[in-house]
Amino acid sequence: MLPFLLRRLASGVVVLAAVLCLTFLLLFFSTDDVAANILGEQATPDQIVAKNAELGLDRPLLERLVDWWAAALTGDFGASWFNGQTVVAALATRLPVTLTLVLLSIVLIGVIATALGMTAAVRRGRADRAVQIGAAIGDALPSFLIGLLLVGLFVVTLPWFPAVSTIAPGAGIGPWVVSLTLPMTALLINGVAASAQQVRGAVLTQLSRDHVRTLRSRGLPEREILVRHVLRSAAPAGLTVLSLQFIGMLSAVVVMEQVFALPGVGTLAVQATTTGDLPLVMGVVAYTTVIVVVVNLLVDLANGWLNPKVRVA
């Protein structure tokens, strides 16, 4: 198991380094107007040149990249060019909102999709058709469209939820529930629809295997066969789908936070990208990539534990 873990860790570090270097390279060519944006329309050319020198924008790409990595490896991601707030402090106030939304959604998607997929594969008939029809409808509707429909129904028509997030520093559980209910519902509908179909297919595949028929011929209780053998064998496929859902959700949450006016990392990333705030953008990308790498590593470890053949792949 240790060599498998080390290989996955090494691949994760390579992915992180590649993503950050590519992001820095792309941002390098989009910082021409940053000084003018910071100083405003009244800035003179000399002031803009001086500001570029202050921010280090007049230095070569490689030199800036090396300096950024040297600081980032010590945990220093710099400060926003526009408001002076450190990147770490900005992310500390935004990450809890985004992670709560994404992690709770992915856990609920896993539980609900597993229950629906198992029910459809085992009972077949009407239950199977209902799950397939519901999954097809939910999968066809993008999460942002579902979010807009929920806003129209539960914010505009029926004002049960506020139009602007009530989450604030030090807020209790109530504002979190009120603010996250609708965006989480939108993510759940789309995520469950996609995952339930995959779980159903994986369970059907396992139910047709010879060892399942052998277990039934030996008189093992059906519940034990489903939980201990079928579900465990089908779990790697479901976990892989969930890890992909998690990565896709980090992208979708950018739009969802805009739709529901949530003060999360997605909103911060949009603001930073629009203004060309390179330290903030790099900080968001670094933290997000680390989260994706860690989640993928956990999924790989779970798959390796459930299926030893994966460890030698």
Short mmCIF file of C-alpha atoms in Angstrom, two decimals:
data_model
loop_
_atom_site.label_atom_id
_atom_site.label_comp_id
_atom_site.label_asym_id
_atom_site.label_seq_id
_atom_site.Cartn_x
_atom_site.Cartn_y
_atom_site.Cartn_z
CA MET A 1 0.00 0.00 0.00
CA LEU A 2 2.90 2.39 0.75
CA PRO A 3 4.36 2.36 -2.81
CA PHE A 4 0.83 2.97 -4.14
CA LEU A 5 0.43 5.93 -1.77
CA LEU A 6 3.82 7.38 -2.72
CA ARG A 7 3.05 7.11 -6.45
CA ARG A 8 -0.24 8.91 -5.98
CA LEU A 9 1.41 11.60 -3.86
CA ALA A 10 4.09 12.15 -6.50
CA SER A 11 1.50 12.44 -9.29
CA GLY A 12 -0.47 14.89 -7.15
CA VAL A 13 2.58 17.11 -6.64
CA VAL A 14 3.27 17.07 -10.39
CA VAL A 15 -0.34 18.06 -11.13
CA LEU A 16 -0.21 20.88 -8.57
CA ALA A 17 3.07 22.25 -9.96
CA ALA A 18 1.86 22.04 -13.57
CA VAL A 19 -1.46 23.79 -12.84
CA LEU A 20 0.17 26.62 -10.90
CA CYS A 21 2.92 27.21 -13.47
CA LEU A 22 0.40 27.20 -16.34
CA THR A 23 -1.92 29.57 -14.46
CA PHE A 24 0.96 31.95 -13.71
CA LEU A 25 2.01 31.87 -17.36
CA LEU A 26 -1.52 32.70 -18.55
CA LEU A 27 -1.87 35.54 -16.03
CA PHE A 28 1.52 36.95 -17.02
CA PHE A 29 0.07 38.10 -20.34
CA SER A 30 -3.08 39.65 -18.83
CA THR A 31 -1.63 42.13 -16.32
CA ASP A 32 -1.02 45.07 -18.69
CA ASP A 33 -3.97 47.09 -17.37
CA VAL A 34 -3.67 46.22 -13.69
CA ALA A 35 -1.76 49.36 -12.69
CA ALA A 36 -4.23 51.58 -14.55
CA ASN A 37 -7.16 49.77 -12.88
CA ILE A 38 -5.64 50.30 -9.44
CA LEU A 39 -4.76 53.98 -9.95
CA GLY A 40 -7.94 54.93 -11.81
CA GLU A 41 -8.63 56.89 -14.98
CA GLN A 42 -6.75 59.98 -13.78
CA ALA A 43 -3.39 58.18 -13.52
CA THR A 44 -0.54 59.55 -15.60
CA PRO A 45 1.78 57.31 -17.67
CA ASP A 46 4.62 57.92 -15.19
CA GLN A 47 2.42 56.84 -12.28
CA ILE A 48 1.43 53.69 -14.16
CA VAL A 49 5.07 52.86 -14.88
CA ALA A 50 5.95 53.41 -11.22
CA LYS A 51 3.05 51.20 -10.09
CA ASN A 52 4.11 48.44 -12.46
CA ALA A 53 7.61 48.60 -10.99
CA GLU A 54 6.17 48.52 -7.44
CA LEU A 55 4.13 45.40 -8.25
CA GLY A 56 7.07 43.79 -10.04
CA LEU A 57 5.22 43.64 -13.36
CA ASP A 58 8.26 44.96 -15.21
CA ARG A 59 10.37 41.97 -14.21
CA PRO A 60 10.97 38.86 -16.39
CA LEU A 61 8.47 36.00 -16.19
CA LEU A 62 10.92 33.40 -14.85
CA GLU A 63 12.17 35.70 -12.09
CA ARG A 64 8.62 36.47 -10.93
CA LEU A 65 7.64 32.80 -11.06
CA VAL A 66 10.65 31.71 -8.98
CA ASP A 67 9.94 34.41 -6.39
CA TRP A 68 6.26 33.40 -6.18
CA TRP A 69 7.17 29.73 -5.65
CA ALA A 70 9.78 30.63 -3.03
CA ALA A 71 7.22 32.61 -1.05
CA ALA A 72 4.35 30.14 -1.60
CA LEU A 73 6.42 27.23 -0.24
CA THR A 74 6.68 29.15 3.04
CA GLY A 75 2.91 29.76 3.10
CA ASP A 76 3.17 33.36 1.93
CA PHE A 77 0.85 33.96 -1.05
CA GLY A 78 1.18 37.72 -0.87
CA ALA A 79 -1.60 40.29 -0.58
CA SER A 80 -4.32 41.62 -2.86
CA TRP A 81 -3.08 44.37 -5.15
CA PHE A 82 -6.36 46.25 -4.72
CA ASN A 83 -7.25 46.17 -1.02
CA GLY A 84 -4.03 44.97 0.64
CA GLN A 85 -5.70 42.04 2.41
CA THR A 86 -3.46 38.99 2.57
CA VAL A 87 -4.47 36.08 0.36
CA VAL A 88 -4.51 33.71 3.32
CA ALA A 89 -6.89 35.99 5.26
CA ALA A 90 -9.17 36.43 2.23
CA LEU A 91 -9.39 32.69 1.65
CA ALA A 92 -9.91 31.99 5.36
CA THR A 93 -13.19 33.92 5.26
CA ARG A 94 -14.34 32.48 1.90
CA LEU A 95 -13.26 28.83 1.98
CA PRO A 96 -15.67 27.71 4.76
CA VAL A 97 -18.66 28.81 2.66
CA THR A 98 -17.51 27.01 -0.48
CA LEU A 99 -16.26 23.87 1.27
CA THR A 100 -19.44 23.55 3.32
CA LEU A 101 -21.54 23.82 0.17
CA VAL A 102 -19.42 21.40 -1.87
CA LEU A 103 -18.63 18.79 0.80
CA LEU A 104 -22.19 18.56 2.14
CA SER A 105 -23.49 18.31 -1.42
CA ILE A 106 -21.05 15.56 -2.39
CA VAL A 107 -21.83 13.53 0.76
CA LEU A 108 -25.59 13.80 0.18
CA ILE A 109 -25.12 12.98 -3.52
CA GLY A 110 -23.19 9.84 -2.55
CA VAL A 111 -25.84 8.68 -0.09
CA ILE A 112 -28.90 9.47 -2.23
CA ALA A 113 -27.37 8.24 -5.52
CA THR A 114 -26.29 4.97 -3.90
CA ALA A 115 -29.77 4.39 -2.47
CA LEU A 116 -31.52 5.20 -5.76
CA GLY A 117 -29.03 3.26 -7.91
CA MET A 118 -29.24 0.19 -5.67
CA THR A 119 -33.04 0.35 -5.60
CA ALA A 120 -33.27 0.64 -9.39
CA ALA A 121 -30.82 -2.21 -10.02
CA VAL A 122 -32.27 -4.61 -7.43
CA ARG A 123 -36.02 -4.01 -7.75
CA ARG A 124 -36.08 -3.18 -11.48
CA GLY A 125 -39.60 -2.61 -12.94
CA ARG A 126 -41.29 0.67 -12.02
CA ALA A 127 -38.59 1.70 -9.56
CA ASP A 128 -35.93 1.31 -12.26
CA ARG A 129 -37.94 3.27 -14.83
CA ALA A 130 -38.71 6.04 -12.34
CA VAL A 131 -35.04 6.39 -11.42
CA GLN A 132 -33.95 6.40 -15.06
CA ILE A 133 -36.55 8.99 -16.09
CA GLY A 134 -35.74 11.21 -13.11
CA ALA A 135 -32.00 10.86 -13.76
CA ALA A 136 -32.41 11.74 -17.44
CA ILE A 137 -34.41 14.88 -16.59
CA GLY A 138 -32.04 15.95 -13.81
CA ASP A 139 -28.97 15.26 -15.93
CA ALA A 140 -30.34 17.32 -18.80
CA LEU A 141 -30.81 20.40 -16.62
CA PRO A 142 -27.55 22.24 -15.78
CA SER A 143 -27.18 23.20 -12.13
CA PHE A 144 -27.10 26.94 -12.84
CA LEU A 145 -30.46 26.70 -14.67
CA ILE A 146 -31.95 24.77 -11.75
CA GLY A 147 -30.54 27.45 -9.47
CA LEU A 148 -32.19 30.23 -11.47
CA LEU A 149 -35.52 28.36 -11.39
CA LEU A 150 -35.22 27.96 -7.62
CA VAL A 151 -34.47 31.67 -7.24
CA GLY A 152 -37.51 32.56 -9.33
CA LEU A 153 -39.78 30.26 -7.32
CA PHE A 154 -38.51 30.51 -3.73
CA VAL A 155 -36.96 33.99 -3.71
CA VAL A 156 -39.11 36.04 -6.10
CA THR A 157 -42.53 34.32 -6.28
CA LEU A 158 -42.53 32.78 -2.81
CA PRO A 159 -40.15 34.93 -0.72
CA TRP A 160 -39.19 32.08 1.60
CA PHE A 161 -35.46 32.70 1.18
CA PRO A 162 -33.52 35.99 1.07
CA ALA A 163 -32.13 37.25 -2.24
CA VAL A 164 -28.72 37.91 -0.66
CA SER A 165 -26.74 35.49 1.51
CA THR A 166 -27.15 35.98 5.26
CA ILE A 167 -23.81 34.30 6.04
CA ALA A 168 -21.52 36.64 7.96
CA PRO A 169 -18.47 36.20 10.22
CA GLY A 170 -19.61 34.69 13.50
CA ALA A 171 -23.06 33.83 12.15
CA GLY A 172 -24.86 30.88 13.75
CA ILE A 173 -26.12 27.75 12.05
CA GLY A 174 -29.40 29.42 11.02
CA PRO A 175 -27.96 31.80 8.39
CA TRP A 176 -25.87 28.97 6.95
CA VAL A 177 -28.92 26.74 6.52
CA VAL A 178 -30.97 29.56 5.00
CA SER A 179 -28.21 30.60 2.59
CA LEU A 180 -27.06 27.15 1.50
CA THR A 181 -30.39 25.31 1.12
CA LEU A 182 -31.23 26.47 -2.42
CA PRO A 183 -27.73 26.24 -3.96
CA MET A 184 -27.24 22.82 -2.38
CA THR A 185 -30.59 21.67 -3.77
CA ALA A 186 -29.55 22.78 -7.26
CA LEU A 187 -26.24 20.91 -7.00
CA LEU A 188 -27.96 17.82 -5.57
CA ILE A 189 -30.52 17.48 -8.37
CA ASN A 190 -27.87 17.55 -11.07
CA GLY A 191 -25.31 15.48 -9.14
CA VAL A 192 -27.70 12.74 -8.00
CA ALA A 193 -29.06 12.38 -11.53
CA ALA A 194 -25.58 11.76 -12.94
CA SER A 195 -24.33 9.52 -10.14
CA ALA A 196 -27.44 7.33 -9.68
CA GLN A 197 -27.16 6.08 -13.25
CA GLN A 198 -23.51 5.09 -12.73
CA VAL A 199 -24.29 3.31 -9.45
CA ARG A 200 -27.19 1.48 -11.09
CA GLY A 201 -24.97 0.28 -13.94
CA ALA A 202 -22.17 -0.83 -11.59
CA VAL A 203 -24.60 -2.73 -9.34
CA LEU A 204 -26.25 -4.43 -12.33
CA THR A 205 -22.82 -5.54 -13.53
CA GLN A 206 -21.99 -7.02 -10.15
CA LEU A 207 -25.38 -8.74 -9.85
CA SER A 208 -24.70 -10.61 -13.10
CA ARG A 209 -21.33 -11.96 -11.90
CA ASP A 210 -20.89 -15.67 -11.19
CA HIS A 211 -19.74 -15.18 -7.60
CA VAL A 212 -23.03 -13.47 -6.73
CA ARG A 213 -25.01 -16.39 -8.11
CA THR A 214 -22.75 -18.73 -6.14
CA LEU A 215 -23.38 -16.81 -2.94
CA ARG A 216 -27.14 -16.99 -3.52
CA SER A 217 -26.97 -20.72 -4.19
CA ARG A 218 -25.26 -21.14 -0.82
CA GLY A 219 -28.23 -19.50 0.89
CA LEU A 220 -26.59 -16.27 2.09
CA PRO A 221 -29.12 -13.61 3.08
CA GLU A 222 -29.86 -11.21 0.20
CA ARG A 223 -29.08 -8.18 2.35
CA GLU A 224 -25.61 -9.54 3.19
CA ILE A 225 -24.92 -10.29 -0.48
CA LEU A 226 -25.95 -6.78 -1.54
CA VAL A 227 -24.10 -4.87 1.17
CA ARG A 228 -20.93 -6.92 1.70
CA HIS A 229 -20.30 -8.18 -1.81
CA VAL A 230 -22.25 -6.31 -4.49
CA LEU A 231 -22.02 -2.81 -3.03
CA ARG A 232 -18.36 -3.21 -2.06
CA SER A 233 -17.45 -4.40 -5.57
CA ALA A 234 -19.46 -1.59 -7.17
CA ALA A 235 -18.09 1.07 -4.82
CA PRO A 236 -14.90 1.89 -6.85
CA ALA A 237 -16.99 2.94 -9.86
CA GLY A 238 -19.22 5.06 -7.64
CA LEU A 239 -16.26 6.67 -5.87
CA THR A 240 -14.64 7.54 -9.20
CA VAL A 241 -17.84 9.22 -10.35
CA LEU A 242 -18.08 11.12 -7.08
CA SER A 243 -14.49 12.37 -7.39
CA LEU A 244 -15.29 13.63 -10.90
CA GLN A 245 -18.47 15.20 -9.53
CA PHE A 246 -16.42 16.94 -6.86
CA ILE A 247 -14.04 18.44 -9.43
CA GLY A 248 -16.93 19.52 -11.64
CA MET A 249 -18.73 20.97 -8.63
CA LEU A 250 -15.80 23.24 -7.83
CA SER A 251 -16.31 24.78 -11.27
CA ALA A 252 -20.10 24.86 -10.99
CA VAL A 253 -19.96 26.50 -7.58
CA VAL A 254 -18.40 29.59 -9.18
CA VAL A 255 -21.66 30.17 -11.05
CA MET A 256 -23.85 29.06 -8.15
CA GLU A 257 -22.23 31.55 -5.79
CA GLN A 258 -22.95 34.30 -8.29
CA VAL A 259 -26.59 33.19 -8.68
CA PHE A 260 -27.20 33.04 -4.91
CA ALA A 261 -24.84 35.92 -3.95
CA LEU A 262 -22.77 33.68 -1.68
CA PRO A 263 -19.48 35.10 -0.30
CA GLY A 264 -17.42 32.06 -1.26
CA VAL A 265 -14.18 31.36 -3.11
CA GLY A 266 -15.99 31.31 -6.45
CA THR A 267 -17.16 34.89 -6.03
CA LEU A 268 -13.67 35.88 -4.90
CA ALA A 269 -12.13 34.18 -7.96
CA VAL A 270 -14.48 36.02 -10.34
CA GLN A 271 -13.68 39.38 -8.75
CA ALA A 272 -9.93 38.72 -8.74
CA THR A 273 -9.87 37.47 -12.32
CA THR A 274 -11.91 40.43 -13.56
CA THR A 275 -9.53 42.95 -12.01
CA GLY A 276 -6.32 41.00 -12.73
CA ASP A 277 -5.47 40.59 -9.06
CA LEU A 278 -2.73 38.01 -9.63
CA PRO A 279 -1.90 37.17 -5.96
CA LEU A 280 -5.56 36.41 -5.22
CA VAL A 281 -6.07 34.37 -8.39
CA MET A 282 -2.93 32.33 -7.73
CA GLY A 283 -3.99 31.78 -4.12
CA VAL A 284 -7.45 30.58 -5.16
CA VAL A 285 -5.97 28.26 -7.80
CA ALA A 286 -3.36 26.90 -5.35
CA TYR A 287 -5.87 26.14 -2.60
CA THR A 288 -8.44 24.69 -5.00
CA THR A 289 -5.87 22.46 -6.69
CA VAL A 290 -4.60 21.20 -3.34
CA ILE A 291 -8.17 20.31 -2.33
CA VAL A 292 -8.73 18.46 -5.62
CA VAL A 293 -5.43 16.57 -5.24
CA VAL A 294 -6.25 15.58 -1.65
CA VAL A 295 -9.77 14.39 -2.57
CA ASN A 296 -8.43 12.38 -5.51
CA LEU A 297 -5.78 10.87 -3.25
CA LEU A 298 -8.42 9.82 -0.71
CA VAL A 299 -10.55 8.30 -3.48
CA ASP A 300 -7.53 6.43 -4.85
CA LEU A 301 -6.73 5.09 -1.37
CA ALA A 302 -10.35 4.01 -0.89
CA ASN A 303 -10.32 2.28 -4.28
CA GLY A 304 -7.01 0.61 -3.44
CA TRP A 305 -8.46 -0.65 -0.16
CA LEU A 306 -11.64 -1.94 -1.80
CA ASN A 307 -9.88 -3.43 -4.83
CA PRO A 308 -6.23 -4.51 -4.31
CA LYS A 309 -5.75 -4.83 -8.09
CA VAL A 310 -5.86 -1.04 -8.33
CA ARG A 311 -2.65 -0.74 -6.27
CA VAL A 312 -0.55 -2.30 -9.04
CA ALA A 313 -2.12 -0.25 -11.84
#
